[in-house]
């Protein structure tokens, strides 16, 4: 009971991140904003790390799941180059 409730709360939070990620994607198509991109990367990383949620998103929205994966991996690539891009 308590475990299931925690799981449902986790799903709710993740899906609010999913919808925010989609909103940010639309905003970033219009204009490039560093802060929005940074927020989108953080959301993408969070969603991608949660495998259960990410697999669900892959089924319902393959296009956004691809963007989430790319966003999460983009941050990793920046660090692997040994520097930060500004």
Coordinates of N, CA, C and O in Angstrom, one line a residue, residues 20-69:
X20 N 6.8 19.1 -18.9 CA 7.7 20.3 -18.9 C 8.7 20.2 -20.0 O 9.1 21.2 -20.7
X21 N 9.3 19.0 -20.1 CA 10.3 18.8 -21.1 C 9.8 19.1 -22.5 O 10.4 19.7 -23.3
X22 N 8.5 18.6 -22.8 CA 7.9 18.9 -24.1 C 7.7 20.4 -24.3 O 7.9 20.9 -25.4
X23 N 7.2 21.0 -23.2 CA 7.0 22.5 -23.3 C 8.3 23.2 -23.7 O 8.3 24.1 -24.5
X24 N 9.3 22.8 -23.0 CA 10.6 23.5 -23.2 C 11.1 23.2 -24.6 O 11.7 24.1 -25.3
X25 N 10.9 22.0 -25.1 CA 11.3 21.7 -26.5 C 10.6 22.6 -27.5 O 11.2 23.1 -28.4
X26 N 9.3 22.9 -27.3 CA 8.6 23.8 -28.1 C 9.1 25.2 -28.0 O 9.3 26.0 -29.0
X27 N 9.4 25.7 -26.8 CA 10.0 27.0 -26.6 C 11.4 27.1 -27.2 O 11.6 28.2 -27.8
X28 N 12.2 26.1 -27.1 CA 13.5 26.2 -27.7 C 13.5 26.1 -29.2 O 14.5 26.5 -29.8
X29 N 12.4 25.6 -29.8 CA 12.3 25.7 -31.3 C 12.2 27.2 -31.7 O 12.6 27.5 -32.8
X30 N 11.5 28.0 -30.9 CA 11.3 29.4 -31.2 C 12.5 30.2 -31.0 O 12.9 31.1 -31.8
X31 N 13.2 30.0 -29.9 CA 14.4 30.8 -29.6 C 15.3 30.0 -28.6 O 14.8 29.3 -27.8
X32 N 16.6 30.3 -28.8 CA 17.6 29.5 -28.0 C 17.8 30.3 -26.7 O 18.2 31.5 -26.8
X33 N 17.6 29.7 -25.6 CA 17.8 30.3 -24.3 C 18.6 29.3 -23.5 O 18.2 28.2 -23.2
X34 N 19.7 29.8 -23.0 CA 20.6 29.0 -22.2 C 20.0 28.4 -21.0 O 20.1 27.2 -20.7
X35 N 19.2 29.2 -20.2 CA 18.6 28.7 -19.0 C 17.5 27.7 -19.3 O 17.4 26.7 -18.5
X36 N 16.7 27.9 -20.4 CA 15.7 26.9 -20.7 C 16.4 25.6 -21.1 O 16.0 24.5 -20.8
X37 N 17.5 25.7 -21.9 CA 18.2 24.5 -22.3 C 18.8 23.7 -21.1 O 18.8 22.5 -21.1
X38 N 19.3 24.5 -20.2 CA 19.9 23.9 -19.0 C 18.8 23.1 -18.2 O 19.0 22.0 -17.7
X39 N 17.6 23.8 -18.1 CA 16.5 23.1 -17.4 C 16.1 21.9 -18.1 O 15.8 20.8 -17.5
X40 N 16.0 22.0 -19.4 CA 15.6 20.8 -20.2 C 16.6 19.6 -20.1 O 16.2 18.5 -19.9
X41 N 17.9 20.0 -20.1 CA 18.9 18.9 -19.9 C 18.7 18.2 -18.5 O 18.8 17.0 -18.4
X42 N 18.5 19.0 -17.5 CA 18.3 18.4 -16.1 C 17.1 17.5 -16.1 O 17.1 16.4 -15.5
X43 N 16.0 18.0 -16.7 CA 14.8 17.1 -16.8 C 15.0 15.9 -17.6 O 14.6 14.8 -17.2
X44 N 15.7 16.0 -18.7 CA 16.0 14.9 -19.6 C 16.9 13.8 -18.8 O 16.6 12.6 -18.9
X45 N 17.9 14.3 -18.1 CA 18.7 13.4 -17.4 C 17.9 12.7 -16.3 O 18.1 11.5 -16.1
X46 N 17.1 13.4 -15.6 CA 16.3 12.8 -14.6 C 15.3 11.7 -15.1 O 15.2 10.6 -14.6
X47 N 14.7 12.1 -16.2 CA 13.7 11.1 -16.9 C 14.5 9.9 -17.4 O 14.0 8.8 -17.3
X48 N 15.6 10.1 -18.0 CA 16.4 9.0 -18.6 C 16.9 8.1 -17.6 O 17.0 6.9 -17.8
X49 N 17.3 8.6 -16.4 CA 17.8 7.7 -15.3 C 16.7 6.8 -14.7 O 17.0 5.8 -14.2
X50 N 15.5 7.3 -14.8 CA 14.4 6.5 -14.3 C 13.9 5.5 -15.4 O 13.0 5.9 -16.2
X51 N 14.5 4.3 -15.4 CA 14.2 3.4 -16.5 C 12.8 3.0 -16.7 O 12.3 2.9 -17.8
X52 N 12.1 2.8 -15.6 CA 10.6 2.4 -15.7 C 9.8 3.5 -16.4 O 9.0 3.3 -17.3
X53 N 10.1 4.8 -16.0 CA 9.4 5.9 -16.6 C 9.8 6.1 -18.0 O 9.0 6.2 -18.9
X54 N 11.1 6.0 -18.3 CA 11.6 6.2 -19.6 C 11.1 5.2 -20.6 O 10.7 5.5 -21.7
X55 N 11.0 3.9 -20.2 CA 10.5 2.9 -21.1 C 9.0 3.2 -21.4 O 8.5 2.9 -22.5
X56 N 8.3 3.7 -20.4 CA 6.9 4.0 -20.6 C 6.8 5.2 -21.6 O 5.9 5.1 -22.6
X57 N 7.6 6.2 -21.5 CA 7.6 7.3 -22.4 C 8.0 6.9 -23.8 O 7.4 7.3 -24.8
X58 N 8.9 5.9 -23.9 CA 9.3 5.4 -25.2 C 8.1 4.8 -26.0 O 8.0 5.0 -27.2
X59 N 7.2 4.2 -25.2 CA 6.0 3.6 -25.8 C 5.0 4.6 -26.3 O 4.4 4.5 -27.3
X60 N 4.8 5.6 -25.4 CA 3.7 6.6 -25.7 C 4.2 7.8 -26.6 O 3.3 8.4 -27.2
X61 N 5.5 8.1 -26.6 CA 5.9 9.2 -27.3 C 7.4 9.0 -27.7 O 8.3 9.6 -27.2
X62 N 7.6 8.2 -28.8 CA 8.9 7.8 -29.2 C 9.8 9.0 -29.6 O 11.0 9.1 -29.3
X63 N 9.2 10.1 -30.2 CA 9.9 11.2 -30.6 C 10.5 12.0 -29.4 O 11.7 12.3 -29.4
X64 N 9.7 12.2 -28.4 CA 10.2 12.9 -27.2 C 11.2 12.0 -26.4 O 12.2 12.5 -25.9
X65 N 11.0 10.7 -26.4 CA 11.9 9.8 -25.7 C 13.3 9.9 -26.3 O 14.3 9.9 -25.6
X66 N 13.3 10.0 -27.7 CA 14.6 10.2 -28.4 C 15.3 11.5 -27.9 O 16.5 11.6 -27.7
X67 N 14.5 12.6 -27.9 CA 15.0 13.9 -27.4 C 15.5 13.8 -26.0 O 16.5 14.4 -25.7
X68 N 14.8 13.1 -25.1 CA 15.2 13.0 -23.7 C 16.5 12.3 -23.6 O 17.4 12.7 -23.0
X69 N 16.7 11.2 -24.4 CA 17.9 10.4 -24.4 C 19.1 11.3 -24.9 O 20.1 11.3 -24.3

